[in-house]
């Protein structure tokens, strides 16, 4: 049997990707999940219908990757800020005329707290009036930390990163000393979040609009409790071809594709 295009590519990077991959495996839909770190790989349950590939992908050659891996459709469950891989997957599937679905993590309702500020880019906070004379906690992810390197000698910066060697190296290169770093993997409880802010004497936090799985709602609540300013970087806006707003909807479109795919085999 010619199995070209018989695999569903799940672009991982989130807890929802783990949950969706497990559900797809139960439905016996062959999936290839891509993740960037070996640590992330361990979250996926072993299944004969599930293969996890670790490592960064060359966005410029995703078309070749899709064909080499016999991919017939793409479910993008990457992080809301993983713009590059999403854009690359959209372009590649469009060129190959393959289905692409984006699972979009539900957004948190905008906070009415006057200490919560929503920003479109980091330039809004990379300013003396925001950073000087503050004890700022960054929960932006390691890829953003280099922007703050020039400020290390002017103000007091802390960062929370994922527990990976890549994240640690990036943080150290950005000038963060070990006493101003903590490595934790979400989800983080409200109690732990509050204790960390208080332990470090944080006066403001800069984070991303990552939704409930990223603890955005918890940060908003604690910022209000502790009367701390919270800057939230809004999600990038991409023109996704198809957006699924729930895991149930994402499973339904994948199930429909797989059934029609099997039907085309029978006819051939």
Coordinates of C-alpha atoms in Angstrom, one line a residue, residues 82-207:
X82 CA 5.9 30.3 18.1
X83 CA 5.2 32.4 15.0
X84 CA 8.0 31.1 12.7
X85 CA 7.1 27.5 12.7
X86 CA 3.4 28.3 12.2
X87 CA 4.1 30.6 9.3
X88 CA 6.4 28.0 7.7
X89 CA 3.8 25.3 8.1
X90 CA 1.1 27.4 6.6
X91 CA 3.2 28.2 3.6
X92 CA 4.3 24.6 3.1
X93 CA 0.8 23.1 3.3
X94 CA -0.6 25.8 1.0
X95 CA 2.1 25.0 -1.5
X96 CA 1.4 21.2 -1.3
X97 CA -2.4 21.7 -1.1
X98 CA -2.6 19.9 2.3
X99 CA -5.0 20.5 5.2
X100 CA -3.7 22.8 8.0
X101 CA -5.6 23.3 11.2
X102 CA -4.5 25.6 14.1
X103 CA -5.5 24.8 17.6
X104 CA -5.7 28.2 19.2
X105 CA -5.4 28.3 23.0
X106 CA -8.4 30.3 24.5
X107 CA -7.4 33.8 25.5
X108 CA -7.8 35.2 29.0
X109 CA -10.4 37.9 29.5
X110 CA -8.8 41.3 29.6
X111 CA -8.1 42.4 33.1
X112 CA -9.7 45.5 34.5
X113 CA -6.9 45.9 37.0
X114 CA -5.3 49.4 36.4
X115 CA -1.9 47.9 37.2
X116 CA -2.1 45.4 34.2
X117 CA -0.8 46.9 31.0
X118 CA -1.2 45.2 27.6
X119 CA 1.6 45.8 25.2
X120 CA 2.2 45.0 21.5
X121 CA 6.0 44.7 21.5
X122 CA 8.9 44.8 24.0
X123 CA 9.9 48.3 23.0
X124 CA 7.1 49.5 25.3
X125 CA 8.9 48.1 28.3
X126 CA 12.6 48.6 27.2
X127 CA 12.6 52.1 28.6
X128 CA 14.0 53.9 31.6
X129 CA 10.6 54.9 32.9
X130 CA 9.6 51.3 33.1
X131 CA 12.7 49.4 34.2
X132 CA 14.8 51.8 36.3
X133 CA 14.5 51.6 40.1
X134 CA 12.4 48.3 39.8
X135 CA 12.9 44.7 40.6
X136 CA 11.5 43.1 37.5
X137 CA 10.6 39.5 36.9
X138 CA 10.6 38.3 33.3
X139 CA 8.5 35.2 32.4
X140 CA 8.8 35.7 28.7
X141 CA 10.8 32.6 27.7
X142 CA 14.5 32.4 27.1
X143 CA 14.4 33.6 23.5
X144 CA 13.4 37.1 24.6
X145 CA 16.0 37.6 27.4
X146 CA 18.8 39.0 25.2
X147 CA 16.7 42.2 24.7
X148 CA 17.3 42.9 28.4
X149 CA 21.0 42.4 28.4
X150 CA 21.9 46.1 28.1
X151 CA 19.8 46.8 31.2
X152 CA 21.6 44.4 33.5
X153 CA 23.9 47.2 34.9
X154 CA 21.1 49.7 35.3
X155 CA 18.3 47.9 37.1
X156 CA 17.5 44.6 38.9
X157 CA 16.2 41.8 36.6
X158 CA 15.1 38.3 37.5
X159 CA 13.9 35.6 35.1
X160 CA 12.0 32.4 35.2
X161 CA 12.9 29.9 32.5
X162 CA 12.2 26.3 31.5
X163 CA 14.6 23.7 33.0
X164 CA 16.7 23.1 30.0
X165 CA 20.4 23.7 29.1
X166 CA 19.4 25.8 26.1
X167 CA 17.3 28.2 28.3
X168 CA 20.0 28.3 31.0
X169 CA 22.7 29.2 28.5
X170 CA 20.6 31.9 26.9
X171 CA 19.8 33.4 30.3
X172 CA 23.5 33.4 31.4
X173 CA 24.5 35.0 28.1
X174 CA 21.9 37.7 28.7
X175 CA 23.6 38.6 31.9
X176 CA 21.4 36.9 34.5
X177 CA 23.3 35.5 37.4
X178 CA 22.3 32.2 39.1
X179 CA 20.8 34.0 42.1
X180 CA 18.4 35.8 39.8
X181 CA 17.2 32.8 37.9
X182 CA 14.8 30.0 38.6
X183 CA 14.0 27.1 36.3
X184 CA 10.4 25.7 36.5
X185 CA 8.1 24.0 34.1
X186 CA 4.4 25.1 34.0
X187 CA 1.9 24.7 35.4
X188 CA 2.9 26.8 38.5
X189 CA 0.5 27.1 41.4
X190 CA -0.8 30.4 42.6
X191 CA 0.9 29.7 46.0
X192 CA 4.3 29.1 44.4
X193 CA 4.0 32.1 42.0
X194 CA 3.1 34.4 44.9
X195 CA 5.9 33.0 47.1
X196 CA 8.5 33.6 44.4
X197 CA 7.4 37.2 43.8
X198 CA 7.6 37.9 47.5
X199 CA 10.9 36.1 48.0
X200 CA 12.6 38.2 45.4
X201 CA 10.8 41.4 46.4
X202 CA 9.4 41.8 42.9
X203 CA 7.9 45.2 42.0
X204 CA 6.7 44.4 38.5
X205 CA 6.4 41.4 36.1
X206 CA 6.7 41.2 32.3
X207 CA 5.1 38.2 30.8

